[in-house]
Structure formats: C-alpha cells, structure tokens
Short mmCIF file of C-alpha atoms and ligand atoms in Angstrom, two decimals:
data_model
loop_
_atom_site.label_atom_id
_atom_site.label_comp_id
_atom_site.label_asym_id
_atom_site.label_seq_id
_atom_site.Cartn_x
_atom_site.Cartn_y
_atom_site.Cartn_z
CA UNK A 97 8.31 -10.97 -3.32
CA UNK A 98 7.80 -14.70 -3.97
CA UNK A 99 8.77 -16.58 -7.16
CA UNK A 100 5.27 -15.82 -8.27
CA UNK A 101 5.77 -12.06 -7.90
CA UNK A 102 4.01 -9.76 -5.44
CA UNK A 103 0.72 -10.03 -3.66
CA UNK A 104 -0.24 -6.52 -4.75
CA UNK A 105 1.06 -4.06 -7.34
CA UNK A 106 -0.06 -0.45 -6.98
CA UNK A 107 0.15 1.88 -9.99
CA UNK A 108 0.66 5.47 -8.83
CA UNK A 109 2.08 7.00 -5.67
CA UNK A 110 -0.41 9.80 -4.95
CA UNK A 111 -2.99 9.71 -2.16
CA UNK A 112 -4.95 6.69 -3.39
CA UNK A 113 -1.87 4.62 -4.22
CA UNK A 114 -0.07 5.34 -0.95
CA UNK A 115 -3.21 4.58 1.10
CA UNK A 116 -3.75 1.33 -0.84
CA UNK A 117 -0.10 0.25 -0.50
CA UNK A 118 0.11 1.04 3.23
CA UNK A 119 -3.17 -0.77 3.93
CA UNK A 120 -2.28 -3.87 1.91
CA UNK A 121 1.12 -4.05 3.61
CA UNK A 122 -0.52 -3.63 7.03
CA UNK A 123 -2.40 -6.85 6.29
CA UNK A 124 0.85 -8.65 5.56
CA UNK A 125 0.82 -8.47 1.75
CA UNK A 126 4.01 -7.99 -0.24
CA UNK A 127 3.49 -4.75 -2.16
CA UNK A 128 5.26 -3.10 -5.09
CA UNK A 129 4.35 0.50 -5.97
CA UNK A 130 5.26 2.18 -9.25
CA UNK A 131 5.33 5.97 -9.56
CA UNK A 132 5.93 7.52 -12.95
CA UNK A 133 7.44 10.78 -11.63
CA UNK A 134 10.65 11.40 -9.71
CA UNK A 135 8.81 11.85 -6.43
CA UNK A 136 5.69 10.57 -4.74
CA UNK A 137 2.63 12.73 -4.24
CA UNK A 138 0.81 13.53 -7.49
CA UNK A 139 -2.06 16.01 -7.20
CA UNK A 140 -2.53 14.95 -3.58
CA UNK A 141 0.76 16.61 -2.71
CA UNK A 142 -0.32 19.85 -4.43
CA UNK A 143 -3.67 19.92 -2.69
CA UNK A 144 -4.77 21.65 0.50
CA UNK A 145 -5.28 18.16 1.87
CA UNK A 146 -8.79 19.13 2.89
CA UNK A 147 -10.63 15.89 3.75
CA UNK A 148 -14.43 15.56 4.01
CA UNK A 149 -15.64 13.09 6.60
CA UNK A 150 -18.49 12.58 9.05
CA UNK A 151 -18.65 11.32 12.63
CA UNK A 152 -14.98 12.01 13.38
CA UNK A 153 -13.18 12.58 16.66
CA UNK A 154 -12.33 16.12 15.47
CA UNK A 155 -16.01 16.95 15.02
CA UNK A 156 -16.85 15.31 18.37
CA UNK A 157 -14.19 17.37 20.16
CA UNK A 158 -15.87 20.49 18.80
CA UNK A 159 -19.26 19.26 20.01
CA UNK A 160 -20.53 18.60 16.48
CA UNK A 161 -22.92 15.70 16.09
CA UNK A 162 -22.70 14.05 12.70
CA UNK A 163 -23.17 10.63 11.14
CA UNK A 164 -22.18 8.84 7.92
CA UNK A 165 -25.92 8.48 7.18
CA UNK A 166 -26.37 12.25 7.25
CA UNK A 167 -23.28 12.67 5.04
CA UNK A 168 -24.74 10.07 2.64
CA UNK A 169 -28.06 11.91 2.38
CA UNK A 170 -26.33 15.23 1.64
CA UNK A 171 -23.95 13.62 -0.86
CA UNK A 172 -26.72 11.89 -2.78
CA UNK A 173 -29.07 14.88 -2.76
CA UNK A 174 -26.41 17.30 -4.04
CA UNK A 175 -25.66 14.85 -6.85
CA UNK A 176 -29.36 14.41 -7.61
CA UNK A 177 -29.10 10.67 -6.87
CA UNK A 178 -27.16 10.11 -10.09
CA UNK A 179 -24.51 8.11 -8.20
CA UNK A 180 -24.69 4.50 -7.02
CA UNK A 181 -26.09 4.53 -3.46
CA UNK A 182 -24.19 1.38 -2.48
CA UNK A 183 -20.83 2.86 -3.43
CA UNK A 184 -21.60 6.23 -1.84
CA UNK A 185 -22.77 4.56 1.38
CA UNK A 186 -19.46 2.67 1.53
CA UNK A 187 -17.53 5.90 0.93
CA UNK A 188 -19.46 7.88 3.56
CA UNK A 189 -19.14 5.08 6.13
CA UNK A 190 -15.40 4.67 5.56
CA UNK A 191 -14.32 8.31 5.23
CA UNK A 192 -14.47 8.87 9.02
CA UNK A 193 -12.48 5.71 9.90
CA UNK A 194 -9.94 6.62 7.21
CA UNK A 195 -9.45 10.02 8.80
CA UNK A 196 -8.97 8.33 12.19
CA UNK A 197 -6.40 6.00 10.60
CA UNK A 198 -4.55 9.04 9.24
CA UNK A 199 -4.60 10.71 12.67
CA UNK A 200 -3.16 7.50 14.10
CA UNK A 201 -0.36 7.57 11.54
CA UNK A 202 0.58 11.09 12.58
CA UNK A 203 -1.54 13.46 10.47
CA UNK A 204 -2.55 16.46 12.60
CA UNK A 205 -6.01 18.01 12.38
CA UNK A 206 -6.43 20.18 15.47
CA UNK A 207 -9.90 20.34 17.02
CA UNK A 208 -10.47 24.00 16.29
CA UNK A 209 -12.53 26.01 13.85
CA UNK A 210 -10.76 26.86 10.62
CA UNK A 211 -11.81 29.72 8.35
CA UNK A 212 -10.37 28.22 5.19
CA UNK A 213 -8.40 25.42 3.58
CA UNK A 214 -5.12 26.94 4.75
CA UNK A 215 -5.76 26.91 8.51
CA UNK A 216 -5.53 23.47 10.15
CA UNK A 217 -8.81 22.51 11.83
CA UNK A 218 -12.41 21.98 10.80
CA UNK A 219 -13.97 24.22 8.15
CA UNK A 220 -17.10 24.33 6.06
CA UNK A 221 -16.25 22.15 3.07
CA UNK A 222 -19.13 23.07 0.79
CA UNK A 223 -22.82 23.68 1.36
CA UNK A 224 -23.29 21.14 4.15
CA UNK A 225 -25.20 22.16 7.28
CA UNK A 226 -22.71 20.31 9.52
CA UNK A 227 -19.07 21.19 8.97
CA UNK A 228 -17.07 18.31 7.52
CA UNK A 229 -13.91 19.84 6.00
CA UNK A 230 -10.86 18.53 7.89
CA UNK A 231 -7.76 20.62 7.13
CA UNK A 232 -4.50 18.85 8.07
CA UNK A 233 -1.35 20.62 9.16
CA UNK A 234 0.98 21.10 6.16
CA UNK A 235 -1.92 20.39 3.81
CA UNK A 236 -1.52 17.80 1.03
CA UNK A 237 2.25 17.82 1.43
CA UNK A 238 1.82 16.80 5.07
CA UNK A 239 -0.56 13.98 4.14
CA UNK A 240 1.86 12.61 1.57
CA UNK A 241 4.82 12.78 3.98
CA UNK A 242 2.92 10.79 6.61
CA UNK A 243 1.68 8.23 4.07
CA UNK A 244 5.09 7.85 2.45
CA UNK A 245 6.59 7.08 5.86
CA UNK A 246 3.83 4.55 6.57
CA UNK A 247 4.56 2.87 3.24
CA UNK A 248 8.30 2.72 3.98
CA UNK A 249 7.77 1.46 7.55
CA UNK A 250 5.57 -1.36 6.26
CA UNK A 251 8.14 -2.59 3.77
CA UNK A 252 6.46 -1.56 0.53
CA UNK A 253 8.88 -1.60 -2.39
CA UNK A 254 8.65 1.76 -4.16
CA UNK A 255 9.94 2.26 -7.70
CA UNK A 256 10.07 5.92 -8.79
CA UNK A 257 10.44 7.37 -12.26
CA UNK A 258 8.79 4.31 -13.83
CA UNK A 259 5.56 4.64 -15.76
CA UNK A 260 3.56 1.41 -15.95
CA UNK A 261 2.90 0.68 -19.63
CA UNK A 262 0.10 -1.87 -19.50
CA UNK A 263 -1.68 -4.56 -17.50
CA UNK A 264 -0.91 -8.28 -17.77
CA UNK A 265 -3.86 -10.65 -18.05
CA UNK A 266 -4.37 -14.39 -18.04
CA UNK A 267 -7.81 -15.90 -18.75
CA UNK A 268 -9.51 -12.51 -18.15
CA UNK A 269 -7.76 -12.18 -14.79
CA UNK A 270 -5.36 -9.27 -14.23
CA UNK A 271 -2.12 -10.82 -13.01
CA UNK A 272 0.49 -8.07 -13.14
CA UNK A 273 1.85 -5.15 -15.12
CA UNK A 274 4.49 -4.25 -17.67
CA UNK A 275 6.92 -1.48 -16.76
CA UNK A 276 10.28 -0.69 -18.37
CA UNK A 277 9.27 -3.47 -20.82
CA UNK A 278 9.51 -5.99 -17.97
CA UNK A 279 6.62 -8.17 -16.80
CA UNK A 280 5.97 -8.19 -13.06
CA UNK A 281 3.31 -10.51 -11.70
CA UNK A 282 0.93 -10.04 -8.77
CA UNK A 283 -2.26 -11.52 -7.32
CA UNK A 284 -3.94 -8.15 -7.61
CA UNK A 285 -3.31 -4.76 -9.20
CA UNK A 286 -4.60 -1.43 -7.88
CA UNK A 287 -4.84 1.34 -10.48
CA UNK A 288 -4.28 4.63 -8.64
CA UNK A 289 -2.75 6.67 -11.44
CA UNK A 290 -4.86 9.81 -10.90
CA UNK A 291 -6.84 11.68 -13.54
CA UNK A 292 -6.38 12.94 -17.12
CA UNK A 293 -6.33 16.71 -16.75
CA UNK A 294 -3.00 16.95 -18.60
CA UNK A 295 -4.20 15.08 -21.71
CA UNK A 296 -6.08 17.26 -24.21
CA UNK A 297 -7.43 14.35 -26.25
CA UNK A 298 -8.88 12.59 -23.23
CA UNK A 299 -10.39 15.89 -22.05
CA UNK A 300 -12.13 16.26 -25.42
CA UNK A 301 -13.52 12.77 -25.09
CA UNK A 302 -14.40 12.51 -21.38
CA UNK A 303 -14.65 16.09 -20.09
CA UNK A 304 -15.34 18.42 -23.02
CA UNK A 305 -16.91 21.01 -20.70
CA UNK A 306 -13.36 21.85 -19.54
CA UNK A 307 -12.45 22.95 -23.06
CA UNK A 308 -15.26 25.51 -23.14
CA UNK A 309 -12.89 27.82 -21.28
CA UNK A 310 -10.85 28.03 -24.50
CA UNK A 311 -7.60 29.92 -24.12
CA UNK A 312 -8.52 30.83 -20.54
CA UNK A 313 -8.22 27.17 -19.48
CA UNK A 314 -5.37 26.33 -17.13
CA UNK A 315 -4.59 23.05 -15.43
CA UNK A 316 -3.34 22.83 -11.85
CA UNK A 317 -3.41 19.02 -11.57
CA UNK A 318 -0.08 17.17 -11.31
CA UNK A 319 2.01 16.41 -14.40
CA UNK A 320 1.37 12.69 -14.03
CA UNK A 321 -2.40 13.16 -14.64
CA UNK A 322 -2.17 11.66 -18.12
CA UNK A 323 -5.15 9.32 -18.06
CA UNK A 324 -3.28 6.02 -18.12
CA UNK A 325 -6.14 4.44 -16.16
CA UNK A 326 -8.45 4.88 -19.15
CA UNK A 327 -5.90 3.18 -21.42
CA UNK A 328 -5.51 0.30 -18.95
CA UNK A 329 -9.30 0.04 -18.74
CA UNK A 330 -9.65 -0.27 -22.50
CA UNK A 331 -7.20 -3.20 -22.49
CA UNK A 332 -9.42 -5.22 -20.18
CA UNK A 333 -12.92 -4.04 -21.17
CA UNK A 334 -13.53 -1.99 -18.01
CA UNK A 335 -16.66 0.13 -17.80
CA UNK A 336 -16.12 3.91 -17.56
CA UNK A 337 -18.11 5.95 -15.02
CA UNK A 338 -18.13 9.68 -14.30
CA UNK A 339 -18.04 10.52 -18.02
CA UNK A 340 -18.40 14.26 -18.56
CA UNK A 341 -17.64 15.26 -14.96
CA UNK A 342 -14.75 16.98 -13.25
CA UNK A 343 -13.93 20.02 -11.17
CA UNK A 344 -13.48 23.40 -12.82
CA UNK A 345 -13.12 26.33 -10.45
CA UNK A 346 -14.42 29.78 -11.36
CA UNK A 347 -11.56 32.25 -11.82
CA UNK A 348 -10.96 35.59 -13.51
CA UNK A 349 -9.91 35.10 -17.14
CA UNK A 350 -6.43 36.44 -16.27
CA UNK A 351 -5.61 33.88 -13.58
CA UNK A 352 -3.14 31.19 -14.51
CA UNK A 353 -2.30 29.71 -11.10
CA UNK A 354 -4.23 28.23 -8.18
CA UNK A 355 -5.55 31.04 -5.94
CA UNK A 356 -2.75 30.48 -3.41
CA UNK A 357 -0.44 32.08 -5.96
CA UNK A 358 -2.90 33.98 -8.17
CA UNK A 359 -4.58 35.69 -5.25
CA UNK A 360 -8.20 36.46 -4.42
CA UNK A 361 -10.64 38.91 -6.01
CA UNK A 362 -11.66 41.92 -3.89
CA UNK A 363 -14.34 41.28 -1.28
CA UNK A 364 -16.26 44.33 -2.59
CA UNK A 365 -17.49 42.97 -5.89
CA UNK A 366 -20.69 41.71 -7.48
CA UNK A 367 -21.13 39.08 -10.17
CA UNK A 368 -23.65 39.98 -12.86
CA UNK A 369 -24.72 38.10 -15.97
CA UNK A 370 -25.73 39.46 -19.40
CA UNK A 371 -28.87 41.00 -17.94
CA UNK A 372 -26.81 43.23 -15.62
CA UNK A 373 -28.37 41.64 -12.54
CA UNK A 374 -26.46 40.06 -9.72
CA UNK A 375 -26.74 36.26 -9.91
CA UNK A 376 -25.03 34.68 -6.92
CA UNK A 377 -23.21 34.78 -3.61
CA UNK A 378 -19.80 35.76 -4.98
CA UNK A 379 -18.11 33.61 -2.33
CA UNK A 380 -20.33 30.56 -2.87
CA UNK A 381 -18.59 27.23 -2.39
CA UNK A 382 -17.38 25.59 -5.54
CA UNK A 383 -19.78 22.79 -4.66
CA UNK A 384 -22.30 25.06 -6.38
CA UNK A 385 -20.59 28.13 -7.88
CA UNK A 386 -19.51 26.55 -11.17
CA UNK A 387 -23.02 25.18 -11.74
CA UNK A 388 -24.57 28.60 -11.07
CA UNK A 389 -22.22 30.32 -13.54
CA UNK A 390 -22.90 27.68 -16.18
CA UNK A 391 -26.63 28.22 -15.71
CA UNK A 392 -26.09 31.93 -16.44
CA UNK A 393 -24.42 31.54 -19.81
CA UNK A 394 -21.00 30.18 -18.85
CA UNK A 395 -19.46 33.37 -17.45
CA UNK A 396 -20.26 36.36 -15.23
CA UNK A 397 -18.77 39.83 -14.93
CA UNK A 398 -17.00 40.71 -11.70
CA UNK A 399 -17.85 44.38 -11.09
CA UNK A 400 -15.64 46.32 -8.68
CA UNK A 401 -14.29 49.81 -8.22
CA UNK A 402 -11.01 51.68 -7.94
CA UNK A 403 -10.84 51.40 -4.13
CA UNK A 404 -11.25 47.61 -4.40
CA UNK A 405 -8.45 47.42 -6.99
CA UNK A 406 -6.12 49.72 -5.08
CA UNK A 407 -6.50 47.84 -1.79
CA UNK A 408 -5.83 44.35 -3.15
CA UNK A 409 -3.22 42.76 -0.88
CA UNK A 410 0.26 42.64 -2.44
CA UNK A 411 2.27 39.51 -3.08
CA UNK A 412 0.01 37.68 -5.49
CA UNK A 413 0.63 37.07 -9.16
CA UNK A 414 -2.69 38.07 -10.70
CA UNK A 415 -5.20 39.59 -8.27
CA UNK A 416 -2.76 42.41 -7.63
CA UNK A 417 -3.42 46.17 -8.05
CA UNK A 418 -0.76 46.64 -10.75
CA UNK A 419 -1.69 43.49 -12.63
CA UNK A 420 -5.38 44.48 -12.78
CA UNK A 421 -4.40 48.00 -13.93
CA UNK A 422 -2.22 46.47 -16.66
CA UNK A 423 -5.11 44.25 -17.79
CA UNK A 424 -7.33 47.36 -17.96
CA UNK A 425 -4.66 49.31 -19.87
CA UNK A 426 -4.55 46.46 -22.37
CA UNK A 427 -8.34 46.61 -22.73
CA UNK A 428 -8.89 43.05 -21.55
CA UNK A 429 -10.40 44.11 -18.21
CA UNK A 430 -13.02 46.74 -18.96
CA UNK A 431 -12.63 50.13 -17.18
CA UNK A 432 -14.97 53.12 -17.32
CA UNK A 433 -15.56 56.38 -15.43
CA UNK A 434 -19.23 55.61 -14.77
CA UNK A 435 -21.36 52.52 -14.26
CA UNK A 436 -23.40 53.47 -17.33
CA UNK A 437 -20.19 53.65 -19.36
CA UNK A 438 -19.09 50.27 -18.00
CA UNK A 439 -22.48 48.77 -18.86
CA UNK A 440 -22.19 50.06 -22.43
CA UNK A 441 -18.72 48.50 -22.79
CA UNK A 442 -19.78 45.06 -21.58
CA UNK A 443 -23.15 45.14 -23.34
CA UNK A 444 -25.53 45.00 -20.37
CA UNK A 445 -28.47 47.40 -19.76
CA UNK A 446 -27.11 50.48 -17.97
CA UNK A 447 -30.16 51.01 -15.80
CA UNK A 448 -30.05 47.44 -14.56
CA UNK A 449 -26.36 47.54 -13.69
CA UNK A 450 -26.84 50.82 -11.83
CA UNK A 451 -29.78 49.34 -9.92
CA UNK A 452 -27.74 46.22 -9.09
CA UNK A 453 -24.90 48.26 -7.62
CA UNK A 454 -27.32 50.59 -5.81
CA UNK A 455 -28.95 47.56 -4.17
CA UNK A 456 -25.56 46.10 -3.21
CA UNK A 457 -24.46 49.41 -1.71
CA UNK A 458 -27.62 49.46 0.41
CA UNK A 459 -27.14 45.91 1.69
CA UNK A 460 -23.88 44.03 2.37
CA UNK A 461 -21.74 47.09 3.22
CA UNK A 462 -24.23 47.39 6.10
CA UNK A 463 -23.85 43.74 7.10
CA UNK A 464 -26.68 41.86 5.39
CA UNK A 465 -27.23 40.37 1.97
CA UNK A 466 -30.95 39.67 1.82
CA UNK A 467 -30.76 38.50 -1.78
CA UNK A 468 -27.91 35.96 -1.67
CA UNK A 469 -27.11 35.56 2.04
CA UNK A 470 -23.43 36.24 1.41
CA UNK A 471 -23.02 37.58 4.97
CA UNK A 472 -23.38 33.95 6.16
CA UNK A 473 -20.61 32.71 3.86
CA UNK A 474 -18.33 35.56 4.85
CA UNK A 475 -18.95 34.87 8.55
CA UNK A 476 -18.12 31.18 8.04
CA UNK A 477 -14.85 32.25 6.44
CA UNK A 478 -14.05 34.34 9.51
CA UNK A 479 -14.46 37.66 7.69
CA UNK A 480 -14.52 40.45 10.27
CA UNK A 481 -15.34 43.56 8.25
CA UNK A 482 -18.20 44.36 5.93
CA UNK A 483 -17.31 44.92 2.27
CA UNK A 484 -17.13 48.51 1.06
CA UNK A 485 -19.75 50.04 -1.26
CA UNK A 486 -18.95 50.07 -4.97
CA UNK A 487 -18.85 53.83 -5.57
CA UNK A 488 -15.28 54.90 -6.24
CA UNK A 489 -14.71 55.55 -9.97
CA UNK A 490 -13.34 54.27 -12.24
CA UNK A 491 -15.28 51.03 -12.32
CA UNK A 492 -14.02 47.68 -13.59
CA UNK A 493 -15.51 44.55 -15.16
CA UNK A 494 -13.53 41.32 -15.48
CA UNK A 495 -14.87 38.06 -16.89
CA UNK A 496 -15.12 35.22 -14.37
CA UNK A 497 -15.63 31.71 -15.69
CA UNK A 498 -14.90 28.08 -14.80
CA UNK A 499 -11.34 27.94 -16.20
CA UNK A 500 -9.15 26.29 -13.55
CA UNK A 501 -9.09 22.54 -14.08
CA UNK A 502 -8.41 20.78 -10.78
CA UNK A 503 -9.43 17.16 -11.24
CA UNK A 504 -11.31 14.81 -13.54
CA UNK A 505 -13.97 12.30 -12.55
CA UNK A 506 -14.17 9.83 -15.48
CA UNK A 507 -12.44 6.59 -14.64
CA UNK A 508 -12.77 2.86 -14.19
CA UNK A 509 -16.14 2.05 -12.67
CA UNK A 510 -15.71 0.50 -9.23
CA UNK A 511 -18.07 -1.20 -6.80
CA UNK A 512 -18.27 -0.61 -3.05
CA UNK A 513 -15.19 -2.81 -2.60
CA UNK A 514 -13.15 -0.77 -5.14
CA UNK A 515 -13.15 -3.73 -7.57
CA UNK A 516 -13.23 -2.65 -11.22
CA UNK A 517 -16.34 -3.63 -13.19
CA UNK A 518 -16.57 -4.62 -16.84
CA UNK A 519 -19.22 -3.40 -19.24
CA UNK A 520 -21.65 -6.09 -18.04
CA UNK A 521 -21.24 -4.83 -14.48
CA UNK A 522 -19.20 -7.85 -13.42
CA UNK A 523 -15.97 -7.70 -11.45
CA UNK A 524 -12.74 -8.00 -13.46
CA UNK A 525 -10.78 -10.48 -11.33
CA UNK A 526 -7.57 -9.13 -9.85
CA UNK A 527 -8.23 -5.47 -10.68
CA UNK A 528 -8.99 -2.65 -8.24
CA UNK A 529 -8.97 1.13 -8.69
CA UNK A 530 -9.19 4.21 -6.49
CA UNK A 531 -8.84 7.99 -6.48
CA UNK A 532 -9.53 9.82 -9.72
CA UNK A 533 -8.68 6.59 -11.57
CA UNK A 534 -11.48 4.66 -9.85
CA UNK A 535 -14.78 6.29 -10.70
CA UNK A 536 -18.20 6.53 -9.14
CA UNK A 537 -17.66 8.54 -5.98
CA UNK A 538 -16.77 11.90 -7.58
CA UNK A 539 -19.97 13.10 -9.18
CA UNK A 540 -21.39 15.94 -11.20
CA UNK A 541 -21.33 18.18 -8.11
CA UNK A 542 -18.17 18.45 -6.07
CA UNK A 543 -19.56 17.97 -2.59
CA UNK A 544 -17.05 20.34 -1.08
CA UNK A 545 -13.38 20.99 -0.59
CA UNK A 546 -12.14 17.65 0.63
CA UNK A 547 -14.32 15.49 -1.58
CA UNK A 548 -11.47 14.29 -3.82
CA UNK A 549 -8.78 13.72 -1.20
CA UNK A 550 -11.30 11.83 0.95
CA UNK A 551 -12.26 9.77 -2.10
CA UNK A 552 -8.63 8.99 -2.93
CA UNK A 553 -7.61 7.93 0.57
CA UNK A 554 -10.84 6.21 1.57
CA UNK A 555 -11.30 4.20 -1.61
CA UNK A 556 -7.52 3.64 -1.76
CA UNK A 557 -7.68 2.06 1.67
CA UNK A 558 -10.63 -0.13 0.65
CA UNK A 559 -8.82 -1.15 -2.56
CA UNK A 560 -5.65 -2.01 -0.63
CA UNK A 561 -7.58 -4.08 1.90
CA UNK A 562 -9.44 -6.09 -0.72
CA UNK A 563 -6.43 -6.45 -3.02
CA UNK A 564 -4.43 -7.88 -0.11
CA UNK A 565 -6.98 -10.61 0.48
CA UNK A 566 -7.43 -11.55 -3.18
CA UNK A 567 -6.32 -15.09 -3.97
CA UNK A 568 -4.83 -15.96 -7.30
C1 FAD B 749 -3.89 22.47 -6.58
C2 FAD B 749 -4.88 21.42 -6.14
C3 FAD B 749 -5.56 21.58 -4.94
C4 FAD B 749 -6.47 20.60 -4.53
N1 FAD B 749 -7.06 20.70 -3.29
C5 FAD B 749 -7.86 19.70 -2.85
C6 FAD B 749 -8.30 19.66 -1.51
O1 FAD B 749 -7.89 20.45 -0.67
N2 FAD B 749 -9.16 18.67 -1.15
C7 FAD B 749 -9.62 17.74 -2.03
O2 FAD B 749 -10.43 16.90 -1.68
N3 FAD B 749 -9.15 17.71 -3.30
C8 FAD B 749 -8.25 18.63 -3.71
N4 FAD B 749 -7.72 18.55 -4.96
C9 FAD B 749 -7.99 17.35 -5.78
C10 FAD B 749 -7.26 16.15 -5.15
O3 FAD B 749 -5.99 16.56 -4.71
C11 FAD B 749 -7.09 14.98 -6.14
O4 FAD B 749 -8.29 14.67 -6.79
C12 FAD B 749 -6.63 13.72 -5.40
O5 FAD B 749 -5.57 14.02 -4.52
C13 FAD B 749 -6.21 12.67 -6.42
O6 FAD B 749 -5.56 11.60 -5.77
P1 FAD B 749 -5.09 10.37 -6.67
O7 FAD B 749 -4.31 9.48 -5.78
O8 FAD B 749 -6.25 9.81 -7.40
O9 FAD B 749 -4.15 11.02 -7.79
P2 FAD B 749 -2.72 11.70 -7.63
O10 FAD B 749 -2.52 12.23 -6.27
O11 FAD B 749 -2.56 12.62 -8.77
O12 FAD B 749 -1.72 10.47 -7.79
C14 FAD B 749 -1.63 9.73 -8.98
C15 FAD B 749 -0.17 9.34 -9.16
O13 FAD B 749 -0.06 8.37 -10.18
C16 FAD B 749 1.11 8.65 -10.96
N5 FAD B 749 0.97 7.97 -12.25
C17 FAD B 749 0.19 8.33 -13.30
N6 FAD B 749 0.30 7.42 -14.30
C18 FAD B 749 1.15 6.46 -13.87
C19 FAD B 749 1.66 5.25 -14.45
N7 FAD B 749 1.29 4.84 -15.67
N8 FAD B 749 2.57 4.52 -13.74
C20 FAD B 749 2.98 4.92 -12.50
N9 FAD B 749 2.52 6.04 -11.90
C21 FAD B 749 1.60 6.80 -12.56
C22 FAD B 749 1.12 10.16 -11.00
O14 FAD B 749 2.40 10.67 -11.33
C23 FAD B 749 0.68 10.52 -9.59
O15 FAD B 749 1.79 10.66 -8.70
C24 FAD B 749 -6.76 19.49 -5.37
C25 FAD B 749 -6.06 19.33 -6.56
C26 FAD B 749 -5.12 20.28 -6.94
C27 FAD B 749 -4.37 20.05 -8.22
#
C-alpha cells in the first residue's frame, strides 16, 4: 500500500474476486481483498467447480477438436442472440486460457471422460455437441484452495469478516470503498460480491420467476449472496443487465438440499404435464430442462412405481425410500393402486396416462427412447443398465418444478474488459465487476454446468488485469 492507498481493491473472496486479486497481483499491483464472511469461497466453494471452456489441453488430450468460435456460436444460439456478442466473444476466447492458468496454478482436471460433475475429467456440460465441462479434483473447494494459495503467494492483503458498505467516488470516478466505517482508497475497485439469491426483496425486483416456486423454493447459494453489487451500482448510476434471469433447477417439491445431499429421483420415471403425456427427456441438462417445464405450465408430475421407490439408494435426505413413503402417507406425494386411480388423483386423463406409461414400457426399458432420445443422455452419463418398466403397483406422482435457486444473473453491466457501464453505456472510471455481480455473460439459458464458474473466473481474471493497469 502507498500513501494513496492500494492499486486495486477487490470486494468479495469467491471465484471472481480471488481470480481478479491473483491476476492483478501477478501484474505487480498492490491488492486488498475484502470478504464479508469468516472464510473465503462464497458459492464457488459450494459448487462442483465444473468449468466450461473450449480449445483446452484437456480436450486436446482426449482427441477433441474445439474452438472458442464454436463455443461462441453455441453460446449465442442457445441464448437466442439476446447477449452482447462482443462480451460473449471475449468470454469464450478467454475461458480456455483461464482454465490453462488454473491448471498451471495446481488445479487438476485429468484428461479422462467423466460421467458427471462429481468425477474429475471432461463431461458433457449441457446440450453442446462437443464436450466442454471440465470437472476439477475436489470440485469448487479445490478451486478455492488453489486460488487462495495463489492470492497469498502473490502478497494480496485479505481482510475477512468485513462487509464493504459502499463505494467512494470523486468526480464520477470510483476511488475506493468504505468498510468498518473506514475509507480505503484505490486506483480501481473490482466488485465481485456474488449474486442476490439470499435477498427476498431483490429477488422480487430482479428475478421474480424464482418466487413462483412459492413455499417449495429453496436457496443453495452462499450466505453472502445478498446483492450488495446492486446497491453499489445504484450509488454510481451503473446500468443493470441480466434482469429477470437466473438459474433455478428442477427438483421434486420435497427437496430442500442440493442433489448431492437430497439424492436423485429413480431412473425409471416419466415426466408428464396436465395432459397426461410425457413432455421431456427426464434427464435433460438444466441448460434446457427448466425452460421445458416452464413451457408446460410450470411443473410436471414425476410418475414412478413401487419398485422404483423401494430401490432408491440409501443415504440421501429426500430421494430415499422411507422419505418418499412418508410423503405419500402424508398425502403430499400422490399414491394409487392403479394408473387410472393415480390419474384421477392428479387430474389428468386416465387413458392418456395409461398410454404414456405403456409407450414408455415398450421403449426405454428395451434400450431406446424414440420420442425423447433419453438413451443418449443416459449413455453420456455412463449409465450401464436400462431403466425398468413402470408396472409395479402402487404408483406414485410427485410434483417436479424449478424450485432450487442456484445463482442469479442480474448485475452491473460490464463490457468485454469487465469495466462497469453507466446507463448511457459509458464506462464508469475506476470500476470493474465480475462473476454474478458483473452481468452480461450469464444469460436467459444456462449454457451448461460450468457456465457460472467459468464466467466468475474468466471475467474475474479480465477484471483483475484491467484494474491493475488503470491509472488514477
Ligand atoms: C451448490 C452450488 C453448486 C454449483 N455448481 C456449479 C458448477 O459446478 N459450475 C458452475 O459453473 N456453477 C456452479 N454454481 C454457480 C457458481 O458456483 C456461482 O455462480 C459462481 O461460483 C459465483 O462466483 P462469484 O465469485 O460471482 O460469487 P461467490 O463465489 O458467491 O463469491 C462472492 C463473495 O463475495 C462475498 N461478499 C458479498 N458481499 C460482500 C461485501 N459487501 N463485502 C465483502 N464481501 C462480500 C460473499 O460472501 C462471497 O464470498 C453452483 C452454485 C451452487 C450454490
């Protein structure tokens, strides 16, 4: 620190903040990082650490040809070109180099095929034709440990348990922050304070779709996701992007924890809407599954049978044989001796539900799903055995809806250099943002597991680089 303060202040010690701080310090900047909680990590630490990137050494080692341009095309198409192409091009071009930087710091992503976000390696992140989901060893916790070490090794000053209260400005330029009622000055400030999933009022204003889940809503994002970035943005007239968007995962109404603890629904199940017809690949990536359910009235019924309930693997909190039986005993999960009886209870045409299950029994239990191609998804997840038919009474119906709130996308609008823009679209001098706090990369459609961690670390690195070279 000089008499004038620091070169860079970073607000938030999750993925974006740690990447920004380490990068700025690498370039020789003096860096101070504030973290509101008692430990570093934020949502990044809770995540699987899955990282989407194209043209990486991990893909190359597996013989996979991919380019940032191809990633860009997929990203823009899935988001219906509602995002800024310049920003997305910068993200797609820098995600690969950011992954290589992480590998250089000590993050391990083995060059082997992974069936899911829990097995280190390369997995299918979403609905991309070329696999781009990089799963690191020790998941988000591992990423944060490596980044925290990089930050320490580069001399970043880290202050825990201190929530930044506001930004300092001078002649429209951001020149520091206030924390613990003390003013600390810097040439540049990076806002990396995560999202607002824990703040009900901000959800109502910027992501009301999350509240449609009503009492089924549960939030898995970190405690520190209080939306301070939006309050900072208001102080300086920042433009807000990503309004109305976030990631809600489809879950059974009775889940209250991320699936690692809640467990997984039985493989032998079909999702039907109010017509009684099957509407989707039940294992579809959440790049598309939430959108499909919303297009079918906001929820679907998971239909399964007694054998599926009984053979649920033990050890999980909610998708567990006893828990499902208890839900049925309480009348919240519907149970009936026949499919016609089940249909009557949930208010769908009995003949249609019977036909749906008959068609299922004739297809995927024999290895192919002509209607929804679920055999492909199951194969990509490494599933060895075909699902069973649904024919063992009693039958069950449980509501599945987007109810698990993972992250929010509304934040301070940034340009390709992670500089924050004002409402006229001009750069606010001295202010950068990244991760959930810096908006524009995370769109209406989550491009796949790994989209948000890649955004946080890639844009965090860009923010750190540009903040370090900002002159007062
Ligand atoms: C359970 C779970 C699993 C997930 N899995 C994946 C996955 O595998 N892949 C993927 O791409 N995405 C995943 N996500 C989403 C992804 O983890 C996040 O979107 C991303 O990590 C956010 O990074 P961030 O740096 O913006 O925010 P965070 O990591 O949340 O960091 C923000 C930090 O800022 C701190 N802070 C807040 N306000 C202040 C303040 N005023 N002053 C100081 N500090 C402050 C917070 O305490 C927090 O530590 C998952 C999320 C969850 C919750």
